[in-house]
mmCIF file of C-alpha atoms and ligand atoms in Angstrom:
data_model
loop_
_atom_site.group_PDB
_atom_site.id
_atom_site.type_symbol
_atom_site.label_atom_id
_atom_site.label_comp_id
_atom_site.label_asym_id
_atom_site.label_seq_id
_atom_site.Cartn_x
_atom_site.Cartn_y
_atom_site.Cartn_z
ATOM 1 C CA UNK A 15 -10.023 -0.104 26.121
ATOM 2 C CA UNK A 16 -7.627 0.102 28.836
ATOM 3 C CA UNK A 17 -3.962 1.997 28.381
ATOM 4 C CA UNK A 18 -2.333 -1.754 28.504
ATOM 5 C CA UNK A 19 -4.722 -3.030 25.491
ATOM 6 C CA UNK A 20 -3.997 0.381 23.780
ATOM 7 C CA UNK A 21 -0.281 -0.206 24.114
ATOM 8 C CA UNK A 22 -0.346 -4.068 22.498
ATOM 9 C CA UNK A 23 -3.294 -2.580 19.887
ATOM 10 C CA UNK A 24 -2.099 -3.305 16.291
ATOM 11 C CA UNK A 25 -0.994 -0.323 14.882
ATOM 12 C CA UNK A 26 -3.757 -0.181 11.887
ATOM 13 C CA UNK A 27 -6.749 -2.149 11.530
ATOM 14 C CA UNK A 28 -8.783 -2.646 8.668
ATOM 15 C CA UNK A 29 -12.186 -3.902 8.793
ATOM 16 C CA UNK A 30 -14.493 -4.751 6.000
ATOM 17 C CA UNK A 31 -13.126 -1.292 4.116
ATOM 18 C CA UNK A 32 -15.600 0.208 1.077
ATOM 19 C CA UNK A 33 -14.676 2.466 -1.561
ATOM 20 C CA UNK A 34 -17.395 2.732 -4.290
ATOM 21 C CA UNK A 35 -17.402 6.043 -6.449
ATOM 22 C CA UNK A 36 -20.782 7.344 -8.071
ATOM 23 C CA UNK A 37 -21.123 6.831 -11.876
ATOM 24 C CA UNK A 38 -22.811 9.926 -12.943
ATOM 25 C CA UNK A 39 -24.425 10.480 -16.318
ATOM 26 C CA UNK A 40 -26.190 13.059 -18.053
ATOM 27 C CA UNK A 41 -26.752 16.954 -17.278
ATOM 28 C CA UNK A 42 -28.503 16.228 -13.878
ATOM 29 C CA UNK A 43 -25.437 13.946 -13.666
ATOM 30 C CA UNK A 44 -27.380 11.185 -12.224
ATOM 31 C CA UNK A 45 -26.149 8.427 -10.386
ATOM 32 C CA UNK A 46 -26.331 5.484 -13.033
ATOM 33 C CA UNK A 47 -23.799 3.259 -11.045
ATOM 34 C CA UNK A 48 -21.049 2.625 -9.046
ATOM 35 C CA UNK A 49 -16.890 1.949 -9.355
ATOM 36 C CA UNK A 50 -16.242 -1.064 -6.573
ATOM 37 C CA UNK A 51 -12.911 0.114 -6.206
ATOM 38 C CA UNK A 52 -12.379 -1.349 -2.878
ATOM 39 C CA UNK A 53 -15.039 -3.927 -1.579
ATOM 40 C CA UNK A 54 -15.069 -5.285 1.677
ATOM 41 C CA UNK A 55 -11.156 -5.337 2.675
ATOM 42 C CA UNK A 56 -10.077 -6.729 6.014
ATOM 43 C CA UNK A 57 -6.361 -6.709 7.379
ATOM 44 C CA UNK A 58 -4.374 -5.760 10.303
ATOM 45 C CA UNK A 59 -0.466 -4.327 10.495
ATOM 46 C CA UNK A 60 1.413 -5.281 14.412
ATOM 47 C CA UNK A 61 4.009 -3.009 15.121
ATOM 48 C CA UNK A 62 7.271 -3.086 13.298
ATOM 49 C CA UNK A 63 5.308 -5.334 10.818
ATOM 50 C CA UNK A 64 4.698 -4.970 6.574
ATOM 51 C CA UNK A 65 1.703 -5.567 4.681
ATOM 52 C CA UNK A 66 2.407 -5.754 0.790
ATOM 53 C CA UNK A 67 -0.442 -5.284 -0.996
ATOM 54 C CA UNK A 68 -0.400 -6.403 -4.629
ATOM 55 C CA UNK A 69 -2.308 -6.687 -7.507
ATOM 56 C CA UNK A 70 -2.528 -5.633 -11.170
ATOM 57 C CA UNK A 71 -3.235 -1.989 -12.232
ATOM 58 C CA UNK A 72 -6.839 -1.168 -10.796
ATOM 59 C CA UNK A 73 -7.349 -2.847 -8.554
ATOM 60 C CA UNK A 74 -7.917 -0.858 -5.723
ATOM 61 C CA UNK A 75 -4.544 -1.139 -3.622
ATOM 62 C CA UNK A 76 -4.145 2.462 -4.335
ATOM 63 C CA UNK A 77 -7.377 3.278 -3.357
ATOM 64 C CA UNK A 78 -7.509 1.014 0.029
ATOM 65 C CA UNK A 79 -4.173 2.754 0.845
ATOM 66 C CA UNK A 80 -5.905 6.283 0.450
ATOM 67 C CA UNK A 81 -9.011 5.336 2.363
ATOM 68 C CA UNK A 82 -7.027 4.209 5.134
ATOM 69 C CA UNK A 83 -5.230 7.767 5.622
ATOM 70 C CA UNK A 84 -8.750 9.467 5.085
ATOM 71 C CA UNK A 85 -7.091 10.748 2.162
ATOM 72 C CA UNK A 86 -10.357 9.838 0.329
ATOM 73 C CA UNK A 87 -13.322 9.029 2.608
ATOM 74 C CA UNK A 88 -14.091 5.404 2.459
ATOM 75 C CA UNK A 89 -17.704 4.256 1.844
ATOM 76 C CA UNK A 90 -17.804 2.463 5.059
ATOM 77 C CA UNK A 91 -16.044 0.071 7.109
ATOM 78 C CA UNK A 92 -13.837 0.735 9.869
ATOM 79 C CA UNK A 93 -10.313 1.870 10.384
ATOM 80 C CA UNK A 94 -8.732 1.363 13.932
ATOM 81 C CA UNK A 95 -5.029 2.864 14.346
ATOM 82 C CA UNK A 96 -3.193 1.579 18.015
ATOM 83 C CA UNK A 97 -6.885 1.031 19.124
ATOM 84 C CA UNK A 98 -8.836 3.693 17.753
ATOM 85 C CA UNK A 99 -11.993 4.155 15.947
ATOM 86 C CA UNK A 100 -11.030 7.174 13.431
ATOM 87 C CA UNK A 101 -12.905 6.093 10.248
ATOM 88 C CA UNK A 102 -15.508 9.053 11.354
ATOM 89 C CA UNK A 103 -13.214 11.527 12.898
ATOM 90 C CA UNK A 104 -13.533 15.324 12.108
ATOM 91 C CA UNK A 105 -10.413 17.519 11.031
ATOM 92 C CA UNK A 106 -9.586 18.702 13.786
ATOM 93 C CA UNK A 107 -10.034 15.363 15.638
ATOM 94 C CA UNK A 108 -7.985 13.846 12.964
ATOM 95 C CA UNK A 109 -4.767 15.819 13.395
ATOM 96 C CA UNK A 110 -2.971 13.782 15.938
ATOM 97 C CA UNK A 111 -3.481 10.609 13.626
ATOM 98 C CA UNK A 112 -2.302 12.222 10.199
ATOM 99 C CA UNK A 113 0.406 12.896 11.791
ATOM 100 C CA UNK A 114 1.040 9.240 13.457
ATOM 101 C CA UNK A 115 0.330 8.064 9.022
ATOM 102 C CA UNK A 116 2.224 9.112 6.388
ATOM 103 C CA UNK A 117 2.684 8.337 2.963
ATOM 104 C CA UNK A 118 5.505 7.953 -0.280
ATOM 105 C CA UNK A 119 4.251 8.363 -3.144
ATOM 106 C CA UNK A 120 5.160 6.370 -6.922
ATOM 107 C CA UNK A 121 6.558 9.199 -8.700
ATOM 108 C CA UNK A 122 9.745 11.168 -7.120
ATOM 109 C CA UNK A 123 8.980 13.525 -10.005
ATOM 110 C CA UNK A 124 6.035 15.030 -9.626
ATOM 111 C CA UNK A 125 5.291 14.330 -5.670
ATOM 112 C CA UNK A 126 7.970 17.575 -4.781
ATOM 113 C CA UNK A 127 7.054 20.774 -5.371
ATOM 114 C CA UNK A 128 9.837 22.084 -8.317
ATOM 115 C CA UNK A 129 9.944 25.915 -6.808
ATOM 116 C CA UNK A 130 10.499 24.891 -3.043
ATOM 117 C CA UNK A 131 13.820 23.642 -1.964
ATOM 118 C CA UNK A 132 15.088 19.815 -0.649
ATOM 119 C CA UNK A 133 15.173 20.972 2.902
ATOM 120 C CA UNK A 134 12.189 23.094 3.066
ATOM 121 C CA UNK A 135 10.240 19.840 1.524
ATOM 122 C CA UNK A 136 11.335 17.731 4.092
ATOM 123 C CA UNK A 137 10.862 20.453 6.681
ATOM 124 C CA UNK A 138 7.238 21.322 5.396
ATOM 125 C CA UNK A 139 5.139 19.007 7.893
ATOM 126 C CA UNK A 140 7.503 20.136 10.466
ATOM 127 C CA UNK A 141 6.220 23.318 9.761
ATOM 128 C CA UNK A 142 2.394 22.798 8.924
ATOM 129 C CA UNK A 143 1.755 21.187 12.785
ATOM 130 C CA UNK A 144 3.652 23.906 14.343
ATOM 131 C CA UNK A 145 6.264 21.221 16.025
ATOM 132 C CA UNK A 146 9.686 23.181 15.534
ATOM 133 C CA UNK A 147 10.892 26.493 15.813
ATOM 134 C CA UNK A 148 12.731 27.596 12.566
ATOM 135 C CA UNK A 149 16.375 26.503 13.932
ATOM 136 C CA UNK A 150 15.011 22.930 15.441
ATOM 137 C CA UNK A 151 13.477 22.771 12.247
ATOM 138 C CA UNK A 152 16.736 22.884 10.298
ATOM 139 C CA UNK A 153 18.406 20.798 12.645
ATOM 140 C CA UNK A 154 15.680 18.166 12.625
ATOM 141 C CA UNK A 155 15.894 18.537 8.577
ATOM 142 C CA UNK A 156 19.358 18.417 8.185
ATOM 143 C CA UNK A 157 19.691 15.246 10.301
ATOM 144 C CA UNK A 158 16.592 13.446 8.201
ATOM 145 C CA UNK A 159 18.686 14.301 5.040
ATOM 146 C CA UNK A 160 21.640 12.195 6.811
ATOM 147 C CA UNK A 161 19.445 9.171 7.971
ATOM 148 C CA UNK A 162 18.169 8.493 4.578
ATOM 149 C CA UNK A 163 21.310 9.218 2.970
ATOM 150 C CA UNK A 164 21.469 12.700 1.075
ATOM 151 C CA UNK A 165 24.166 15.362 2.774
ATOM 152 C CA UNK A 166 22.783 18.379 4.322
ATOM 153 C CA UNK A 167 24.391 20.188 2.131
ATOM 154 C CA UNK A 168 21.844 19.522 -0.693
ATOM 155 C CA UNK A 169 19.000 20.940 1.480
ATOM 156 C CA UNK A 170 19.422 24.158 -0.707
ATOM 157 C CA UNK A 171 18.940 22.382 -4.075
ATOM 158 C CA UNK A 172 15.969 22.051 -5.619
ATOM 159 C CA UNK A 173 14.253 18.769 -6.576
ATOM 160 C CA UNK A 174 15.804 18.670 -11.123
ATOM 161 C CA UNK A 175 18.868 18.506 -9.496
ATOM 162 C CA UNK A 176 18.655 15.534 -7.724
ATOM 163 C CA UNK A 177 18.368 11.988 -9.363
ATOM 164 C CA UNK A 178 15.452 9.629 -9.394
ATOM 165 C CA UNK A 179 16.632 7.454 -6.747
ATOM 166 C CA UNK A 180 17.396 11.160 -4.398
ATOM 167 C CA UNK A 181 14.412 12.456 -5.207
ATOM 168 C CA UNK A 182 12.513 9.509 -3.886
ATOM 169 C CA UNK A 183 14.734 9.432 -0.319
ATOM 170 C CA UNK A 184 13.588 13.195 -0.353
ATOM 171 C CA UNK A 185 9.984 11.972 -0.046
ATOM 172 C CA UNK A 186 10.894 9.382 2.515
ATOM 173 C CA UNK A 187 12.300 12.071 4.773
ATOM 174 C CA UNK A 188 9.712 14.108 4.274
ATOM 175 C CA UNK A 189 7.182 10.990 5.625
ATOM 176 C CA UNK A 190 9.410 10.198 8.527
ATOM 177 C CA UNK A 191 9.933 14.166 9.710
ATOM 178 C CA UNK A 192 6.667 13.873 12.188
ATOM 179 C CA UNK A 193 7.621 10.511 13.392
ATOM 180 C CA UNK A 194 4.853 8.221 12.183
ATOM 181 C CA UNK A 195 4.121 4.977 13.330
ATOM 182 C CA UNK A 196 2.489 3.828 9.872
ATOM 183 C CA UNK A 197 4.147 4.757 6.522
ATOM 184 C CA UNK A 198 2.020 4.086 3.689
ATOM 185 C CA UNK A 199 4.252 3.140 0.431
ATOM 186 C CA UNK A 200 2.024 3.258 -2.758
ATOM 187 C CA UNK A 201 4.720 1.693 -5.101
ATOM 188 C CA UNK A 202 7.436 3.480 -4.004
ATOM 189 C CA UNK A 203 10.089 1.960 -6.117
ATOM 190 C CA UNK A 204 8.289 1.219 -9.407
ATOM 191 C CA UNK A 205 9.617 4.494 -11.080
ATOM 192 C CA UNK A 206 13.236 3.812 -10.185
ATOM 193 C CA UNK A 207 15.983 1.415 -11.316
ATOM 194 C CA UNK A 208 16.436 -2.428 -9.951
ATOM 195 C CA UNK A 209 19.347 -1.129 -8.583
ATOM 196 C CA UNK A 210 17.771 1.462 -7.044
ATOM 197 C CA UNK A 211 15.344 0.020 -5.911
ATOM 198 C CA UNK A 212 16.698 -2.522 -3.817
ATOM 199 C CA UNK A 213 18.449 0.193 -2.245
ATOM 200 C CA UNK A 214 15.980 2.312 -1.232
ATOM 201 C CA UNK A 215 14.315 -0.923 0.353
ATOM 202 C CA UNK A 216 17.158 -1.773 2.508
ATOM 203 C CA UNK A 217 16.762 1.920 3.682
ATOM 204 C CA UNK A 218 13.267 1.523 4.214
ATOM 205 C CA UNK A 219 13.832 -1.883 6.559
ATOM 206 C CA UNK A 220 16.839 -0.314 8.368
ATOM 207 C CA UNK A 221 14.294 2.503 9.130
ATOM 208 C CA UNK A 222 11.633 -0.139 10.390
ATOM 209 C CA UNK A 223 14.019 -1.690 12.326
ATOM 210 C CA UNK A 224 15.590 1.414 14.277
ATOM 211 C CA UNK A 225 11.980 2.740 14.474
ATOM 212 C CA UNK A 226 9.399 0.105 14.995
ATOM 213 C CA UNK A 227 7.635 1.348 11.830
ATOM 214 C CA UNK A 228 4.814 -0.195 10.195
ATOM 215 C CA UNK A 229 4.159 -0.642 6.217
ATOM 216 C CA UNK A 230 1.570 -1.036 3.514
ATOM 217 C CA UNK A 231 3.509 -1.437 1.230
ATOM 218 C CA UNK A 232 1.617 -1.251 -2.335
ATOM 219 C CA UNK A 233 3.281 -2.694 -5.274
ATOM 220 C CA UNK A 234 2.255 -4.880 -8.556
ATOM 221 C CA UNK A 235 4.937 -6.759 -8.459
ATOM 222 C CA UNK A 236 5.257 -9.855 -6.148
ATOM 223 C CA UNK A 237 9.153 -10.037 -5.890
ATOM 224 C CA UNK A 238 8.952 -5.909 -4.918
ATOM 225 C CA UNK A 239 7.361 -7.160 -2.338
ATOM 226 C CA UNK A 240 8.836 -10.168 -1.020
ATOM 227 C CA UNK A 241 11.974 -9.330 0.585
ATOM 228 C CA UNK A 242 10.302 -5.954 3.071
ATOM 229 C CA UNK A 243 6.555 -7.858 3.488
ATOM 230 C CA UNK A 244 6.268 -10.126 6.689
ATOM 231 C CA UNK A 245 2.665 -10.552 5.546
ATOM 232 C CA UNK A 246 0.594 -10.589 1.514
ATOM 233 C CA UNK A 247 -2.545 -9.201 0.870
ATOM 234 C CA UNK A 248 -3.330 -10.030 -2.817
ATOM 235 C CA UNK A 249 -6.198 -8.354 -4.184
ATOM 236 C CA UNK A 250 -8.415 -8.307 -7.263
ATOM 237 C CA UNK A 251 -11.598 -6.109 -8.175
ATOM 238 C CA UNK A 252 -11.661 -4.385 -5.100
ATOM 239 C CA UNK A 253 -11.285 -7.679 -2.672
ATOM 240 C CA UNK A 254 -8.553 -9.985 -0.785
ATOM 241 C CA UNK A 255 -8.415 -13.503 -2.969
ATOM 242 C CA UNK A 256 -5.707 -14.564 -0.476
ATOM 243 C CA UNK A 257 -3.713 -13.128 2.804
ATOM 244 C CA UNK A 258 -1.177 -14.953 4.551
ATOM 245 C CA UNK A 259 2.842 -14.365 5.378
ATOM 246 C CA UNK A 260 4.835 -14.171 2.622
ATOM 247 C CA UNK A 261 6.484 -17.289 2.614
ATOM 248 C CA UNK A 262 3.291 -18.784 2.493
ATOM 249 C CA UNK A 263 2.639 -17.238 -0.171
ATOM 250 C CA UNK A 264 5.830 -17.539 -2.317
ATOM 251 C CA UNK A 265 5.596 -20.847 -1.170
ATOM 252 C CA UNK A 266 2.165 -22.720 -0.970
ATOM 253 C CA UNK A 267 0.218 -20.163 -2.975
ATOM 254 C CA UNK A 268 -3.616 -21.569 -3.166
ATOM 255 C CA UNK A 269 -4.902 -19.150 -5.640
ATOM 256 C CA UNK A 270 -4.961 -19.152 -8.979
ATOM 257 C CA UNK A 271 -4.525 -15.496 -9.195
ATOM 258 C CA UNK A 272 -1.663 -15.312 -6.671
ATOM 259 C CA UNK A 273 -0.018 -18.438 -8.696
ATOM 260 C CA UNK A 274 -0.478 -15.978 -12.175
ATOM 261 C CA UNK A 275 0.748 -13.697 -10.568
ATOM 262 C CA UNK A 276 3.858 -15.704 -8.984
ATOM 263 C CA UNK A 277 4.730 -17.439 -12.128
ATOM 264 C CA UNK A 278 5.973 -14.108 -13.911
ATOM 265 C CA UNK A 279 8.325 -13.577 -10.718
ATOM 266 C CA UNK A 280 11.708 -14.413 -11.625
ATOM 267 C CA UNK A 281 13.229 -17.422 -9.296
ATOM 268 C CA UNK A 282 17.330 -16.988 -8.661
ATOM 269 C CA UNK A 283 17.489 -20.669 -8.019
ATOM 270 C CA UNK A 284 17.954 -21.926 -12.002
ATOM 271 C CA UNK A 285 17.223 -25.404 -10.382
ATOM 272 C CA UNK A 286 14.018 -24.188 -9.347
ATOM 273 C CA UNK A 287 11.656 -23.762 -12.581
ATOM 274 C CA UNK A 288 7.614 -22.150 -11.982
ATOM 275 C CA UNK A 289 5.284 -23.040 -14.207
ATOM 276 C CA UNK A 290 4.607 -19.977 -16.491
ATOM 277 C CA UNK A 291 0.903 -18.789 -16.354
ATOM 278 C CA UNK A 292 0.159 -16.275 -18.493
ATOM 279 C CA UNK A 293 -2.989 -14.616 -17.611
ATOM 280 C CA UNK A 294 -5.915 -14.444 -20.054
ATOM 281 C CA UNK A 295 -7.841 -11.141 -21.224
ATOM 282 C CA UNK A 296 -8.073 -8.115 -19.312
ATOM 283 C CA UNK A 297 -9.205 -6.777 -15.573
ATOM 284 C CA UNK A 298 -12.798 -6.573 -16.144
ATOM 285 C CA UNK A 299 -14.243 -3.122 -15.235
ATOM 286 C CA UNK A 300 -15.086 -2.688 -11.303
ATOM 287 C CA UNK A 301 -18.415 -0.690 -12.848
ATOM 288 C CA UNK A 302 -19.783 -4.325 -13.600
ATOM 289 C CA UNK A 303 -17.642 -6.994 -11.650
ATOM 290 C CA UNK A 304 -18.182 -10.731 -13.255
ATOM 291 C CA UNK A 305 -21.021 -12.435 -11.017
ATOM 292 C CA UNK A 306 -19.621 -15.070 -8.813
ATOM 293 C CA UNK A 307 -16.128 -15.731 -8.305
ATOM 294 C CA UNK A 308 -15.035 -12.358 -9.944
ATOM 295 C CA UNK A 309 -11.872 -13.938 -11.491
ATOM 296 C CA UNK A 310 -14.007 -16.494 -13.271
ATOM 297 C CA UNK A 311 -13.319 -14.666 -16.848
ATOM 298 C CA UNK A 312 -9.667 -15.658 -16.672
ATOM 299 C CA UNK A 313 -9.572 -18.121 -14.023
ATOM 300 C CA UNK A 314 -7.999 -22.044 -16.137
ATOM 301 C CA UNK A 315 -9.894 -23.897 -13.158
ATOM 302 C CA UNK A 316 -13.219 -21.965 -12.981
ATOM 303 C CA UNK A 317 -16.239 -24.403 -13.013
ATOM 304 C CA UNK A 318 -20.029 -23.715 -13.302
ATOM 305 C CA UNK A 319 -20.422 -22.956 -9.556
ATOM 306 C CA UNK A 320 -17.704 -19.916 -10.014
ATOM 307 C CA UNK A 321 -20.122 -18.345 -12.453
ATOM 308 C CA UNK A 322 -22.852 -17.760 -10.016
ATOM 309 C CA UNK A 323 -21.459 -18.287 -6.327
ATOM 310 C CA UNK A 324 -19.116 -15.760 -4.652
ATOM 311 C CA UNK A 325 -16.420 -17.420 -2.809
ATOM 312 C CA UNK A 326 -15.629 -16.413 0.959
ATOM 313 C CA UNK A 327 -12.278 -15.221 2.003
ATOM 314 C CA UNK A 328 -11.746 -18.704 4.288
ATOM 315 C CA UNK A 329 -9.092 -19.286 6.653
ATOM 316 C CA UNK A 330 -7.408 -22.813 5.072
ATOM 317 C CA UNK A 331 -5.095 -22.946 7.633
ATOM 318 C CA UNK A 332 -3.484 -21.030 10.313
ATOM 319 C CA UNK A 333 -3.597 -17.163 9.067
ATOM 320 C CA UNK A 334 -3.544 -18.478 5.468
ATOM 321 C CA UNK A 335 -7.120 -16.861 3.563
ATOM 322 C CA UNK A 336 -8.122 -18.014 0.507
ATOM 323 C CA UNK A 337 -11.172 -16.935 -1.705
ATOM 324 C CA UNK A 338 -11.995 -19.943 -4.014
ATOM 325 C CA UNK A 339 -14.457 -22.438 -4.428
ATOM 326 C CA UNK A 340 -11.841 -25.354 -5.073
ATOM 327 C CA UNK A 341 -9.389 -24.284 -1.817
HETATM 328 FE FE1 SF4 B 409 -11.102 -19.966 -10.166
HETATM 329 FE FE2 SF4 B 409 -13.491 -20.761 -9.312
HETATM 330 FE FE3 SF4 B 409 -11.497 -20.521 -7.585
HETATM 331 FE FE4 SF4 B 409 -12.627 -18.358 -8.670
HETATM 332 S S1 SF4 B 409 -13.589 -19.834 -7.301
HETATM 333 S S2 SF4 B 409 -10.473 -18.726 -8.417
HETATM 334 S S3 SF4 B 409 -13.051 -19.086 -10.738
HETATM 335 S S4 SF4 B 409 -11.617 -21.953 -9.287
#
């Protein structure tokens, strides 16, 4: 690839990603099966661009979002970041890229260490790559605690004195102190207050927008989502039933998951009234996905042919994908 191609590469690219985990049994502890987590997942994230990736509790958004940092290996598959092969790459090799990825994690609680301080948090990767002497490194921490909107002053506290909503712009300074280029979100805002939440997502855009960043932004909830995605990935068992941009979505959803999934979103338009779906049953168990269509068990449309034949993740129309027999 030539530097020009490498420049307009799209930051991460996701191709065909596997995560299946070994059922073991018994005191040999045999292999007896497999988890699907993740099962074949395709996407890509352009510069300055979000992905929202949504679905119901297991899944696998959590686990694609690992895989993609190498934070678990995947099964196989390939993940590109501005151009580059590094599903295979060694530690060392590695470095540069875990640096260029980062991640915020669900819980503000118990994602910071209790015994080390705010700033030295924040300051930690600073520290780990060897990037800043000790006084750049308190400079470079002190003005992180600004951007996201904590006072330098606070660097000295520890993380039970600062609130839920703190606690979690600790963690995003901590993610931006190596200046990544991807920022991996695993439902970043799903342990805080609406109120809070919303805030902390106008932080994160205004720190997309002054910075080019790039999301994957994983949530369960669609209207999380909505207002920092430019592009939905919604997934169930381990694979994409539809991708396209999110008004697409919020707008001209095709499958009946996404609509399920859509109807419990609240609309602020009281003209405007959805449908309610409520969604029959459970997830089944990714140890023994349903044959065929693998939302056939709860699926109001599902006819013989979803029983039996697994539906392709089609194109329907101009970066719209839709997995279903009836699309
Ligand atoms: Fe429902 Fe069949 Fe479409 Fe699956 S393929 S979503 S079961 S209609």
């Amino acid at each position: 690839m030539t530097a020009a191609t490498l420049a307009n590469a799209p930051v991460l690219e996701v191709d065909d990603l596997k995560k299946h985990f070994p059922v073991r049994k018994g005191l040999l502890r045999r292999t007896v099966g497999h988890v699907y987590a993740v099962d074949g997942v395709s996407f890509t994230i352009g510069v300055g661009e979000t992905l929202g990736l949504v679905g119901e509790s297991g899944c696998g958004k959590t686990t694609a979002g690992r895989a993609v940092l190498r934070l678990i290996e995947p099964t196989s598959g390939k993940i590109e970041v501005g151009g580059t092969d590094i599903t295979r790459l060694g530690k060392a090799e590695m470095r540069p890229y875990r640096r260029q990825m980062q991640i915020i994690f669900q819980d503000p609680f118990s994602s910071l260490n209790p015994r080390m301080t705010a700033g030295e948090i924040v300051g930690e990767p600073l520290l780990v790559h060897g990037v800043a002497s000790k006084r750049e490194r308190e400079e470079q921490v002190a003005a992180l605690f600004a951007r996201v909107g904590l006072r330098p002053a606070q660097m000295t506290n520890y993380p039970h004195q600062f609130s839920g909503g703190q606690r979690q712009r600790i963690g995003i300074a901590r993610a931006l102190a190596l200046g990544p280029k991807l920022i991996v979100g695993d439902e970043p805002v799903s342990a805080l207050d609406v109120s809070i939440q919303a805030q902390v997502i106008n932080l994160l855009q205004d720190l997309q927008r002054e910075r080019q960043l790039s999301y994957l932004f994983i949530s369960h909830n669609l209207a999380v989502v909505e207002h920092i995605s430019h592009q939905i990935a919604v997934m169930y068992l381990g694979r994409i039933v539809e991708h396209a941009d999110t008004r697409s979505i919020f707008t001209r959803p095709q499958h009946p998951y996404t609509e399920a999934l859509l109807s419990a979103v609240p609309v602020p338009d009281p003209s405007i009234r959805r449908q309610k779906r409520v969604l029959q049953g459970d997830v089944p168990s990714p140890v023994k996905p349903p044959p065929g269509c693998h939302f056939h068990t709860r699926c109001p449309y599902a006819v013989a042919r979803c029983k039996v034949e697994s539906p392709p993740l089609r194109e329907i129309a101009p970066g719209h994908r839709v997995s279903c027999h009836l699309r």
